[in-house]
Coordinates of C-alpha atoms (C1' of nucleotides) in Angstrom, one line a residue:
Chain A
M1 CA 91.9 124.9 118.5
R2 CA 95.1 125.3 116.7
T3 CA 94.8 124.1 113.2
A4 CA 96.3 120.8 112.1
G5 CA 97.8 122.7 109.2
S6 CA 100.1 124.6 111.6
G7 CA 102.2 121.4 111.5
M8 CA 102.6 121.4 115.2
G9 CA 102.1 117.8 115.9
I10 CA 100.2 116.5 118.9
R11 CA 103.3 114.8 120.3
R12 CA 105.0 118.2 120.6
R13 CA 101.9 119.8 122.2
L14 CA 101.6 117.0 124.7
G15 CA 105.3 117.3 125.4
E16 CA 104.9 120.9 126.2
A17 CA 102.0 120.2 128.5
L18 CA 104.0 117.4 130.2
A19 CA 106.9 119.7 130.8
G20 CA 104.6 122.3 132.2
A21 CA 103.1 119.8 134.6
V22 CA 106.6 118.6 135.7
R23 CA 107.5 122.2 136.5
S24 CA 104.4 122.7 138.5
I25 CA 105.1 119.7 140.7
G26 CA 108.4 121.3 141.7
V27 CA 111.1 120.3 139.2
E28 CA 113.5 123.3 138.8
G29 CA 116.5 123.9 136.6
E30 CA 117.2 122.1 133.4
M31 CA 114.3 120.0 132.2
P32 CA 115.4 116.4 131.7
D33 CA 114.4 114.6 128.5
L34 CA 111.0 113.2 129.4
E35 CA 111.2 110.9 126.4
L36 CA 107.7 111.3 125.4
G37 CA 107.1 108.9 122.5
R38 CA 104.7 106.4 121.1
A39 CA 103.4 103.9 123.6
K40 CA 104.8 100.4 123.1
D41 CA 101.4 98.7 123.4
P42 CA 98.1 100.2 122.2
K43 CA 96.5 98.9 125.4
L44 CA 98.6 101.5 127.2
G45 CA 97.6 104.4 125.1
D46 CA 99.1 106.3 122.1
Y47 CA 101.9 108.2 123.8
A48 CA 103.8 107.5 126.9
S49 CA 106.5 109.1 129.0
P50 CA 108.5 107.5 131.8
A51 CA 108.5 110.8 133.6
G52 CA 107.8 109.3 137.0
R53 CA 110.8 107.0 136.7
K54 CA 113.0 109.7 135.4
L55 CA 112.3 112.1 138.2
A56 CA 112.1 109.7 141.1
Q57 CA 115.6 110.3 142.2
A58 CA 115.6 114.1 142.0
L59 CA 112.2 114.4 143.7
R60 CA 112.9 111.6 146.2
Q61 CA 109.5 110.2 145.6
S62 CA 108.3 106.9 144.1
P63 CA 107.9 106.8 140.3
D64 CA 104.2 106.0 140.9
Q65 CA 103.6 109.0 143.1
I66 CA 105.3 111.3 140.6
G67 CA 103.3 109.8 137.7
E68 CA 100.1 110.3 139.6
R69 CA 100.9 113.9 140.5
I70 CA 101.8 114.7 136.9
A71 CA 98.6 113.1 135.6
A72 CA 96.6 115.1 138.1
T73 CA 98.3 118.4 137.2
I74 CA 98.7 118.2 133.5
A75 CA 96.7 120.5 131.3
V76 CA 96.2 118.6 128.1
P77 CA 95.7 120.9 125.2
E78 CA 92.4 120.7 123.3
S79 CA 91.3 117.8 125.4
A80 CA 93.3 115.8 123.0
A81 CA 94.1 112.9 125.2
A82 CA 93.1 111.1 128.4
V83 CA 95.9 110.8 130.8
E84 CA 96.7 107.9 133.0
A85 CA 99.6 107.2 135.4
V86 CA 100.8 103.6 135.4
A87 CA 103.9 102.3 137.0
G88 CA 105.8 105.6 136.8
Y89 CA 104.7 106.2 133.3
V90 CA 102.4 109.0 132.1
N91 CA 100.3 107.5 129.4
F92 CA 98.2 109.5 126.9
R93 CA 95.3 108.1 124.9
L94 CA 94.0 110.3 122.1
T95 CA 90.4 111.0 122.6
R96 CA 87.8 110.0 120.0
E97 CA 86.5 113.6 119.8
W98 CA 90.0 115.0 119.1
L99 CA 90.7 112.4 116.5
Q100 CA 87.4 113.2 114.8
R101 CA 88.2 116.9 114.7
L102 CA 91.6 116.0 113.3
V103 CA 90.0 114.2 110.4
A104 CA 87.9 117.2 109.5
E105 CA 91.0 119.5 109.6
V106 CA 93.2 117.2 107.5
A107 CA 90.4 116.6 105.0
S108 CA 90.0 120.4 104.4
G109 CA 93.7 121.2 104.9
G110 CA 94.7 118.9 102.1
E111 CA 98.3 118.1 101.5
T112 CA 99.6 120.9 103.7
Y113 CA 98.9 118.8 106.7
G114 CA 102.3 118.2 108.4
A115 CA 103.9 121.1 106.7
T116 CA 105.7 123.6 109.0
D117 CA 107.7 126.8 108.8
A118 CA 110.2 125.3 111.2
G119 CA 113.0 126.1 108.8
H120 CA 112.1 129.8 108.8
G121 CA 113.2 130.0 105.3
E122 CA 116.7 128.9 106.1
R123 CA 118.8 128.8 102.9
V124 CA 120.0 125.3 102.6
Q125 CA 121.9 123.8 99.8
V126 CA 121.8 120.1 99.3
E127 CA 124.5 118.8 97.1
F128 CA 124.1 115.2 96.1
G129 CA 124.7 112.6 93.3
S130 CA 127.7 114.6 92.1
I131 CA 129.6 111.8 90.4
N132 CA 132.4 112.5 88.0
P133 CA 130.6 113.1 84.7
T134 CA 132.8 110.5 83.0
G135 CA 130.4 107.6 82.7
P136 CA 126.8 106.6 83.3
M137 CA 125.3 106.4 86.7
H138 CA 125.1 102.9 88.2
I139 CA 122.9 101.5 90.9
G140 CA 125.2 102.6 93.7
H141 CA 124.9 106.2 92.6
G142 CA 121.1 105.9 92.6
R143 CA 121.0 105.6 96.3
G144 CA 122.7 108.9 96.9
V145 CA 120.5 110.6 94.3
V146 CA 117.3 109.3 95.8
L147 CA 118.4 110.1 99.4
G148 CA 119.5 113.6 98.6
D149 CA 116.3 114.4 96.6
S150 CA 114.1 113.1 99.4
M151 CA 115.9 115.2 101.9
C152 CA 115.3 118.2 99.7
R153 CA 111.6 117.4 99.6
L154 CA 111.5 117.1 103.4
L155 CA 113.3 120.4 103.9
E156 CA 111.0 122.2 101.5
F157 CA 108.0 120.8 103.3
T158 CA 109.3 122.2 106.5
G159 CA 109.9 125.7 105.5
H160 CA 113.5 125.7 104.3
G161 CA 114.7 127.5 101.2
V162 CA 116.3 124.6 99.4
Q163 CA 118.7 124.5 96.4
R164 CA 119.6 121.2 94.8
E165 CA 123.0 121.3 93.4
Y166 CA 125.1 119.0 91.3
Y167 CA 128.8 119.7 91.4
V168 CA 130.2 119.0 88.0
N169 CA 133.9 118.0 88.1
D170 CA 134.7 119.2 84.6
Q171 CA 138.4 119.9 85.0
N172 CA 139.9 117.5 87.5
T173 CA 142.2 114.6 86.7
Q174 CA 139.3 112.2 85.9
A175 CA 137.7 114.7 83.6
R176 CA 141.0 115.1 81.8
R177 CA 141.6 111.4 81.5
F178 CA 138.1 111.1 80.1
G179 CA 138.7 113.8 77.6
A180 CA 141.9 112.2 76.6
S181 CA 140.2 108.9 76.1
V182 CA 137.6 110.4 73.8
W183 CA 140.4 112.2 72.0
A184 CA 142.3 109.0 71.5
R185 CA 139.3 107.2 70.1
M186 CA 138.8 110.1 67.7
H187 CA 142.2 109.3 66.4
G188 CA 141.9 105.6 66.2
Q189 CA 144.0 105.1 69.3
E190 CA 143.6 103.2 72.5
P191 CA 142.7 105.3 75.5
P192 CA 145.8 106.2 77.7
E193 CA 146.8 104.3 80.8
G194 CA 144.1 104.7 83.4
G195 CA 141.7 106.1 80.8
Y196 CA 138.1 105.2 80.0
T197 CA 137.4 102.3 77.7
G198 CA 133.7 101.8 77.6
A199 CA 131.8 101.6 74.3
Y200 CA 130.2 105.0 75.1
V201 CA 133.6 106.6 74.8
S202 CA 134.0 105.5 71.2
E203 CA 130.4 106.6 70.6
L204 CA 131.3 110.0 72.0
A205 CA 134.3 110.2 69.8
E206 CA 132.1 109.7 66.7
M207 CA 129.7 112.3 67.9
A208 CA 132.5 114.7 68.6
K209 CA 133.9 114.2 65.1
R210 CA 130.5 115.0 63.7
D211 CA 129.6 117.9 65.9
L212 CA 132.9 119.7 66.5
G213 CA 134.1 119.9 62.9
D214 CA 137.7 120.5 62.1
L215 CA 139.8 120.5 65.2
D216 CA 143.1 120.0 63.4
A217 CA 143.5 123.7 62.8
L218 CA 143.7 124.2 66.6
P219 CA 146.7 123.6 68.8
T220 CA 146.4 120.1 70.3
E221 CA 145.9 121.2 73.8
E222 CA 143.1 123.5 72.8
A223 CA 141.4 120.9 70.6
E224 CA 141.6 118.3 73.3
A225 CA 140.0 120.8 75.8
K226 CA 137.2 121.3 73.4
V227 CA 136.6 117.6 73.1
R228 CA 136.7 117.2 76.8
Q229 CA 134.1 120.0 77.3
Y230 CA 131.9 118.5 74.6
A231 CA 132.1 115.0 76.1
I232 CA 131.4 116.1 79.6
A233 CA 128.4 118.2 78.4
I234 CA 127.0 115.2 76.8
M235 CA 127.5 113.1 79.9
V236 CA 126.0 115.7 82.1
E237 CA 123.0 115.7 79.9
R238 CA 122.7 111.9 80.2
I239 CA 123.0 112.1 83.9
R240 CA 120.3 114.8 83.9
E241 CA 118.1 112.4 82.0
S242 CA 118.9 109.4 84.2
V243 CA 117.9 111.2 87.4
A244 CA 114.9 112.8 85.8
R245 CA 113.6 109.3 85.3
L246 CA 113.7 109.0 89.0
N247 CA 111.7 112.1 89.5
V248 CA 114.8 114.1 90.5
R249 CA 115.7 117.5 89.2
Y250 CA 118.5 119.9 90.1
D251 CA 118.4 123.7 90.4
E252 CA 122.0 124.2 89.6
W253 CA 124.7 122.3 87.8
F254 CA 127.7 124.0 89.1
N255 CA 131.0 123.6 87.2
E256 CA 134.2 123.2 89.1
S257 CA 135.9 125.3 86.4
R258 CA 133.6 128.2 87.3
L259 CA 135.2 128.3 90.7
W260 CA 138.6 129.0 89.1
Q261 CA 137.1 131.6 86.8
E262 CA 135.7 133.4 89.8
G263 CA 139.1 133.1 91.5
L264 CA 137.7 131.4 94.6
P265 CA 140.2 128.6 95.1
Q266 CA 142.9 131.2 94.6
L267 CA 141.3 133.4 97.2
A268 CA 141.0 130.5 99.7
I269 CA 144.6 129.6 99.2
Q270 CA 145.7 133.1 99.8
R271 CA 143.6 133.3 103.0
L272 CA 145.0 130.0 104.3
R273 CA 148.5 130.9 103.5
A274 CA 148.1 134.2 105.4
S275 CA 146.8 132.3 108.4
G276 CA 149.5 129.7 108.3
F277 CA 147.6 126.7 107.3
L278 CA 149.7 126.1 104.1
K279 CA 153.2 125.0 103.7
E280 CA 155.4 124.0 100.8
R281 CA 157.1 120.6 101.0
D282 CA 158.6 118.4 98.3
G283 CA 157.7 121.0 95.7
A284 CA 154.0 120.8 96.5
L285 CA 151.7 123.0 98.6
W286 CA 150.1 121.2 101.6
F287 CA 147.2 122.0 103.9
G288 CA 147.3 120.8 107.5
P289 CA 146.0 122.4 110.7
A290 CA 149.0 121.2 112.6
L291 CA 151.5 122.7 110.2
E292 CA 151.9 126.0 112.0
E293 CA 153.2 124.2 115.0
E294 CA 155.5 121.9 113.2
D295 CA 158.7 123.9 113.6
G296 CA 161.1 122.0 115.8
L297 CA 158.8 119.0 116.0
G298 CA 160.8 117.0 113.5
E299 CA 160.1 114.9 110.5
E300 CA 157.3 112.9 112.2
V301 CA 155.0 115.9 112.1
R302 CA 156.3 117.2 108.9
S303 CA 155.2 114.1 107.0
S304 CA 151.9 113.9 108.9
K305 CA 149.4 111.7 107.2
E306 CA 146.8 114.3 108.1
D307 CA 148.1 116.7 105.5
R308 CA 146.7 117.0 102.1
V309 CA 148.1 118.4 98.9
V310 CA 146.5 121.5 97.5
I311 CA 148.8 122.2 94.6
R312 CA 150.8 119.4 93.2
S313 CA 154.5 119.6 92.6
N314 CA 153.7 119.9 88.9
G315 CA 151.7 123.0 89.6
E316 CA 148.3 121.5 89.0
P317 CA 145.7 122.0 91.7
T318 CA 144.0 119.0 93.3
Y319 CA 140.3 118.5 93.9
F320 CA 141.0 119.8 97.4
A321 CA 142.0 123.2 96.1
S322 CA 138.7 123.4 94.2
D323 CA 136.8 122.3 97.3
L324 CA 138.3 125.1 99.3
G325 CA 137.0 127.6 96.7
Y326 CA 133.7 125.7 96.6
L327 CA 133.3 126.3 100.3
L328 CA 133.7 130.0 99.8
S329 CA 131.3 129.9 96.8
R330 CA 128.6 128.4 98.9
F331 CA 129.0 130.1 102.2
E332 CA 130.3 133.5 101.3
R333 CA 129.3 134.2 97.7
R334 CA 126.0 132.5 97.6
H335 CA 125.2 132.9 101.3
F336 CA 123.9 129.5 102.1
E337 CA 123.3 129.1 105.8
R338 CA 123.7 125.4 105.7
V339 CA 125.2 123.0 103.2
V340 CA 124.2 119.4 103.2
E341 CA 126.5 117.0 101.3
V342 CA 125.4 113.5 100.5
W343 CA 128.3 111.2 100.0
A344 CA 128.9 107.5 99.7
A345 CA 130.8 106.0 102.6
D346 CA 133.9 105.5 100.7
H347 CA 134.5 109.2 101.1
H348 CA 134.2 109.2 104.8
G349 CA 137.9 109.9 105.3
Y350 CA 137.4 113.2 103.7
V351 CA 134.8 114.5 106.1
D352 CA 137.2 115.7 108.8
R353 CA 139.5 117.3 106.2
L354 CA 136.8 119.3 104.6
K355 CA 135.4 120.4 108.0
A356 CA 138.9 121.4 109.1
A357 CA 139.3 123.4 105.9
A358 CA 136.0 125.2 106.5
A359 CA 137.1 126.1 110.0
A360 CA 140.5 127.2 108.7
L361 CA 138.7 129.5 106.2
G362 CA 136.8 131.1 109.1
L363 CA 133.6 129.3 108.3
N364 CA 131.4 127.5 110.9
P365 CA 132.0 123.8 110.2
E366 CA 128.7 123.0 111.8
R367 CA 127.0 124.6 108.9
L368 CA 128.5 121.9 106.7
V369 CA 126.5 118.8 107.2
I370 CA 127.8 115.7 105.6
I371 CA 125.5 112.7 105.3
L372 CA 127.2 109.4 104.5
H373 CA 125.4 106.5 103.1
Q374 CA 126.8 103.0 102.9
M375 CA 127.6 101.3 99.7
V376 CA 125.5 99.4 97.3
N377 CA 127.3 96.1 96.4
L378 CA 126.3 93.6 93.9
K379 CA 125.7 90.1 95.3
E380 CA 128.3 88.9 92.9
G381 CA 130.9 91.2 94.4
K382 CA 132.0 94.8 94.2
M383 CA 130.8 96.7 91.2
S384 CA 133.5 96.7 88.5
K385 CA 133.2 97.7 84.9
R386 CA 136.3 95.7 84.0
A387 CA 134.9 92.5 85.6
G388 CA 131.6 93.1 83.9
R389 CA 129.8 93.6 87.2
F390 CA 128.1 96.9 86.6
V391 CA 124.4 97.6 86.6
P392 CA 123.5 101.0 85.1
L393 CA 120.9 102.9 87.0
D394 CA 118.9 103.3 83.8
E395 CA 118.7 99.5 83.4
L396 CA 117.3 99.2 86.9
V397 CA 114.7 101.9 86.3
D398 CA 113.8 100.3 83.0
R399 CA 113.1 96.9 84.5
V400 CA 111.7 97.7 87.9
G401 CA 110.2 101.2 87.6
A402 CA 111.1 104.5 89.2
D403 CA 108.7 104.1 92.1
A404 CA 109.9 100.7 93.1
V405 CA 113.5 101.8 92.8
R406 CA 113.0 104.9 95.0
Y407 CA 111.0 102.9 97.6
F408 CA 113.6 100.2 97.6
Y409 CA 116.5 102.6 98.4
L410 CA 114.5 104.6 100.9
L411 CA 113.3 101.7 102.8
R412 CA 116.8 101.3 104.2
S413 CA 118.7 103.4 106.7
P414 CA 121.7 105.1 105.1
D415 CA 123.9 103.2 107.5
T416 CA 123.0 99.8 106.0
T417 CA 125.1 98.3 103.2
I418 CA 122.9 97.1 100.4
E419 CA 123.7 93.8 98.9
F420 CA 122.0 94.1 95.6
D421 CA 120.6 91.1 93.9
L422 CA 119.4 92.1 90.5
E423 CA 117.6 88.9 89.8
L424 CA 115.8 89.1 93.1
A425 CA 114.9 92.7 92.5
L426 CA 113.3 91.8 89.2
T427 CA 111.4 88.8 90.5
Q428 CA 110.2 90.7 93.5
S429 CA 109.2 93.8 91.6
N430 CA 105.7 92.6 91.2
E431 CA 105.3 92.3 95.0
N432 CA 107.3 95.4 95.8
P433 CA 106.0 97.0 99.0
V434 CA 105.5 100.3 97.2
F435 CA 102.4 98.8 95.5
Y436 CA 100.9 98.1 98.9
A437 CA 100.9 101.9 99.6
Q438 CA 99.9 102.9 96.1
Y439 CA 97.1 100.5 96.2
A440 CA 95.8 102.0 99.3
H441 CA 95.8 105.4 97.6
A442 CA 94.1 104.1 94.5
R443 CA 91.4 102.4 96.6
L444 CA 90.6 105.7 98.4
V445 CA 90.3 107.5 95.1
N446 CA 88.0 104.7 93.8
V447 CA 85.8 104.8 96.8
E448 CA 85.4 108.5 96.6
A449 CA 84.4 108.2 93.0
T450 CA 81.9 105.6 93.8
A451 CA 80.5 107.8 96.5
A452 CA 80.1 110.6 94.1
E453 CA 78.2 108.3 91.7
R454 CA 75.9 106.9 94.3
H455 CA 75.3 110.1 96.2
P456 CA 75.3 113.0 93.6
T457 CA 74.3 115.4 96.4
L458 CA 76.1 115.0 99.7
P459 CA 76.2 117.6 102.4
D460 CA 79.1 120.0 102.3
H461 CA 79.7 119.5 106.0
A462 CA 80.7 116.2 107.4
D463 CA 79.5 115.1 110.8
V464 CA 82.7 113.5 111.9
S465 CA 81.2 112.4 115.2
L466 CA 79.8 109.5 113.2
L467 CA 83.3 108.1 112.9
V468 CA 83.3 105.7 115.8
Q469 CA 84.4 102.3 114.5
P470 CA 87.8 101.2 115.8
W471 CA 89.2 100.8 112.3
E472 CA 88.1 104.3 111.4
L473 CA 89.7 105.8 114.5
D474 CA 92.8 103.8 113.8
V475 CA 93.2 105.7 110.5
A476 CA 92.7 109.0 112.3
R477 CA 95.3 107.9 114.8
Q478 CA 97.9 107.3 112.1
L479 CA 97.1 110.8 110.7
A480 CA 97.9 112.2 114.2
F481 CA 101.4 110.7 114.0
W482 CA 102.2 112.3 110.6
P483 CA 103.6 115.6 111.8
E484 CA 106.1 114.0 114.2
V485 CA 107.3 111.7 111.5
V486 CA 108.0 114.6 109.3
E487 CA 109.7 116.4 112.1
D488 CA 112.0 113.5 113.0
A489 CA 112.8 112.7 109.4
T490 CA 113.7 116.3 108.7
R491 CA 115.6 117.0 111.9
L492 CA 117.7 113.8 111.5
L493 CA 117.8 114.0 107.7
E494 CA 116.5 110.5 107.6
P495 CA 114.0 110.1 104.8
H496 CA 113.7 106.3 105.4
R497 CA 111.3 107.1 108.2
I498 CA 108.7 108.2 105.6
P499 CA 108.2 104.9 103.8
Y500 CA 107.8 103.1 107.1
Y501 CA 105.1 105.6 108.1
V502 CA 103.5 105.2 104.6
H503 CA 103.3 101.5 105.3
D504 CA 101.6 102.0 108.6
L505 CA 99.1 104.4 107.2
A506 CA 98.4 102.1 104.2
T507 CA 97.7 99.2 106.6
A508 CA 95.2 101.3 108.5
V509 CA 93.5 102.3 105.3
H510 CA 93.4 98.7 104.0
R511 CA 91.8 97.5 107.2
F512 CA 89.3 100.3 107.2
Y513 CA 88.4 99.5 103.6
H514 CA 88.2 95.8 104.3
A515 CA 85.8 96.2 107.2
G516 CA 83.3 97.1 104.4
N517 CA 84.1 93.9 102.5
E518 CA 83.2 91.8 105.4
T519 CA 80.1 93.7 106.5
T520 CA 78.3 95.9 104.0
E521 CA 77.2 98.4 106.6
Y522 CA 80.8 99.4 107.2
R523 CA 81.5 100.4 103.7
V524 CA 82.2 104.0 103.0
V525 CA 79.4 104.2 100.5
V526 CA 76.2 103.3 102.3
D527 CA 72.6 104.4 101.9
D528 CA 72.9 106.8 104.8
A529 CA 74.2 110.0 103.2
A530 CA 75.4 111.5 106.5
L531 CA 77.4 108.4 107.3
T532 CA 78.8 108.2 103.8
R533 CA 79.8 111.8 104.0
A534 CA 81.6 111.3 107.3
R535 CA 83.5 108.3 106.1
L536 CA 84.3 110.2 102.9
E537 CA 85.9 112.8 105.1
L538 CA 88.2 110.2 106.5
C539 CA 89.0 109.0 103.0
R540 CA 90.0 112.4 102.0
A541 CA 92.1 113.0 105.0
A542 CA 93.9 109.7 104.5
R543 CA 94.3 110.3 100.8
H544 CA 95.9 113.7 101.2
T545 CA 98.3 112.4 103.8
L546 CA 99.2 109.3 101.9
R547 CA 99.7 111.3 98.7
K548 CA 101.9 113.8 100.4
A549 CA 104.0 111.2 102.2
L550 CA 104.6 109.4 98.9
D551 CA 105.4 112.7 97.3
L552 CA 108.1 113.4 99.9
I553 CA 109.9 110.2 98.9
G554 CA 109.3 111.0 95.2
V555 CA 106.9 108.1 94.6
S556 CA 103.7 108.6 92.5
A557 CA 100.2 108.1 94.0
P558 CA 98.2 106.5 91.2
E559 CA 94.5 107.0 90.9
R560 CA 93.9 103.5 89.9
M561 CA 95.8 100.2 89.7
Chain B
rG1 C1' 148.1 99.4 112.2
rC2 C1' 144.4 103.5 112.4
rC3 C1' 139.3 105.5 111.1
rC4 C1' 133.9 104.7 109.6
rC5 C1' 129.4 101.5 109.0
rG6 C1' 126.9 97.0 110.0
rC7 C1' 125.8 92.2 112.9
rU8 C1' 118.0 91.9 115.6
rA9 C1' 112.9 85.9 113.2
rG10 C1' 114.7 81.2 107.7
rC11 C1' 115.7 85.9 104.2
rU12 C1' 115.7 91.5 103.7
rC13 C1' 115.4 95.1 107.3
rA14 C1' 112.8 98.9 111.2
rG15 C1' 113.5 100.0 116.2
rU16 C1' 114.7 108.9 120.1
rG17 C1' 118.2 104.7 127.5
rG18 C1' 112.3 102.9 129.2
rA19 C1' 106.8 98.6 130.0
rU20 C1' 106.0 91.8 127.0
rA21 C1' 111.7 93.6 120.7
rG22 C1' 108.5 94.8 115.4
rA23 C1' 107.5 94.9 109.8
rG24 C1' 107.9 92.8 104.9
rC25 C1' 109.1 88.4 102.3
rA26 C1' 109.1 83.1 102.9
rU27 C1' 106.1 78.8 105.4
rC28 C1' 101.2 77.2 107.2
rU29 C1' 95.5 78.1 107.9
rG30 C1' 91.2 80.9 106.6
rU31 C1' 88.3 85.2 103.6
rC32 C1' 86.1 87.5 96.8
rU33 C1' 78.5 87.3 94.0
rU34 C1' 83.7 93.2 96.4
rC35 C1' 82.8 100.6 97.5
rU36 C1' 89.4 97.3 93.5
rA37 C1' 91.8 90.1 96.8
rA38 C1' 98.4 94.3 94.4
rA39 C1' 93.7 93.3 100.0
rC40 C1' 92.2 91.3 105.0
rA41 C1' 92.2 87.8 109.4
rG42 C1' 95.2 84.3 112.0
rA43 C1' 99.6 80.7 113.3
rG44 C1' 104.5 79.4 113.9
rG45 C1' 109.3 81.6 114.1
rG46 C1' 114.3 85.6 118.7
rU47 C1' 120.6 83.9 123.5
rC48 C1' 119.0 91.5 119.5
rU49 C1' 127.3 88.3 117.3
rG50 C1' 130.0 87.4 122.2
rA51 C1' 132.1 89.0 127.1
rG52 C1' 132.5 92.7 130.6
rG53 C1' 130.8 97.7 132.4
rU54 C1' 127.5 102.2 133.4
rU55 C1' 122.2 102.7 135.0
rC56 C1' 116.3 102.1 138.9
rG57 C1' 116.2 100.3 133.6
rA58 C1' 120.5 98.5 127.8
rA59 C1' 119.0 95.8 121.1
rU60 C1' 120.1 101.1 122.2
rC61 C1' 125.5 104.2 125.9
rC62 C1' 131.1 102.7 127.2
rU63 C1' 135.3 99.0 126.8
rC64 C1' 137.3 94.6 124.7
rA65 C1' 136.8 90.6 121.2
rG66 C1' 134.8 88.2 116.6
rC67 C1' 132.7 88.3 111.7
rG68 C1' 131.3 91.3 107.2
rG69 C1' 131.7 95.9 104.3
rG70 C1' 134.2 100.6 103.3
rG71 C1' 138.4 104.0 103.7
rC72 C1' 143.5 105.6 105.1
rA73 C1' 146.5 109.3 97.2
rC74 C1' 150.4 114.9 94.4
rC75 C1' 142.2 110.0 92.4
rA76 C1' 137.3 112.2 93.8

RNA sequence: GCCCCGCUAGCUCAGUGGAUAGAGCAUCUGUCUUCUAAACAGAGGGUCUGAGGUUCGAAUCCUCAGCGGGGCACCA
């Protein structure tokens, strides 16, 4: 049989068999989506497809008949499932023998179970968490960081060449305001209008005075630039430390200023100008796909709200100019085949603009994938430093722990706005659902240790046919689902599917364990060495999968709790 | 005004157009002399915001409405 480690999940293999059967009963042309998925009710089986109902019209037969014909025709791979046609559905029930074999494969395959080469080494850059390095990360930023990092883990697990990038805005307006604020504090002045006022700014000013030495010899502009670079370097380092506490690392911290050193925004502007996407108006340089057609269309089009400034009337470029160069950097200079950006929803208005820019530059906008996640709001209202409603990410990690923080964020779909209640998060941290899963893992480790103590010599080979109890097969069944969970989470870039799976697997594990609490003969470690060995095999398989699943969401798998 | 997201159990949320809509928490009832009770078994709890529409079939797709959140910069 094909190995479990190939990553080709049973759902996919059953789907192929189903499609083959549908062909052989006379369906031609484009294959409709047969919607093979998990059966609603375990009584009906493990997987189900409404194929009979789907095809009734095309084949002019009753759904029942078609279902029966498919069931009679289908060649189920590896005898993995029993097939039954019910009410126009084709139901599949994984067989005990197949589940037993799966356990053996997963136990020996370890944490590679579910891994695939589906990505064929595709070079994917994921850019996430890139806040202006002008202040500490808060709990809203944490969501994007955890989301982006987990996507990377999923992509790596499925055969993609992943690069994690943080885009450092070190020369934009905010960066300059930040630098000017530190500069002002160094000279005993208040930060300028719209500047940064936090205590950390004064602290940075003190550090700069100490570390940068005598700046007065330099021209003011040069000195201020030095201070800005210094302050931003410190903030970047702090951000690096903050995300590291969440088990997140970056491969590249890419400075915006580097783009200009490499002449990329300049090149992009040149190219867009040549192709007619740029126009001067009111002393500024504008980008707008419609501009080339504006002549004769009047003021309405000329002042189109769709346009964006690339170079301000004062000659300074906007972030958009940098982003044009950034596109070239990633797709043309660094040859990424796909770029995934993780943004908070307040940037959604920029999505179309950036995609239009990519197209205008001659790049395929479909290779630019922008994932938006909704905001994290405090229960007390919008986060605001000035109003004192600001929860630093570090504080949350201090008080709740990295694992609980990651699990908390990833348990929600990116489309859901999070109303954050810090008090509630703290009181509930002791009953955080992450512990449920971690406890299952720790239990498995413990049970395996106990087995090793009680049975110093167990056979190398496990007779998995001894795994016959329903709660044992339920664990195996959950293992069978793992590859498809990985596949869906990666394809849709939806890491939140993983913690839900983790919960289901942990439940199966806890039940399996608990059977031994109620009846001694159902324990893993029993007098019978062969039986112990078989159940140990199940423990190993579950442990590997649980550990890997937790790893994909960046959560630790403790050995004891 | 326009654009995006959400509205599902008391609360927080899952839910690829398919069968009788799920989980956690909370509430209530049971289970430790344990291979770890951070666990297990069970109960109650639903007009899937509302109204139309498409479909053999809608929580899911379309239209309209309501409520909540976010955006519509020569900030990012």
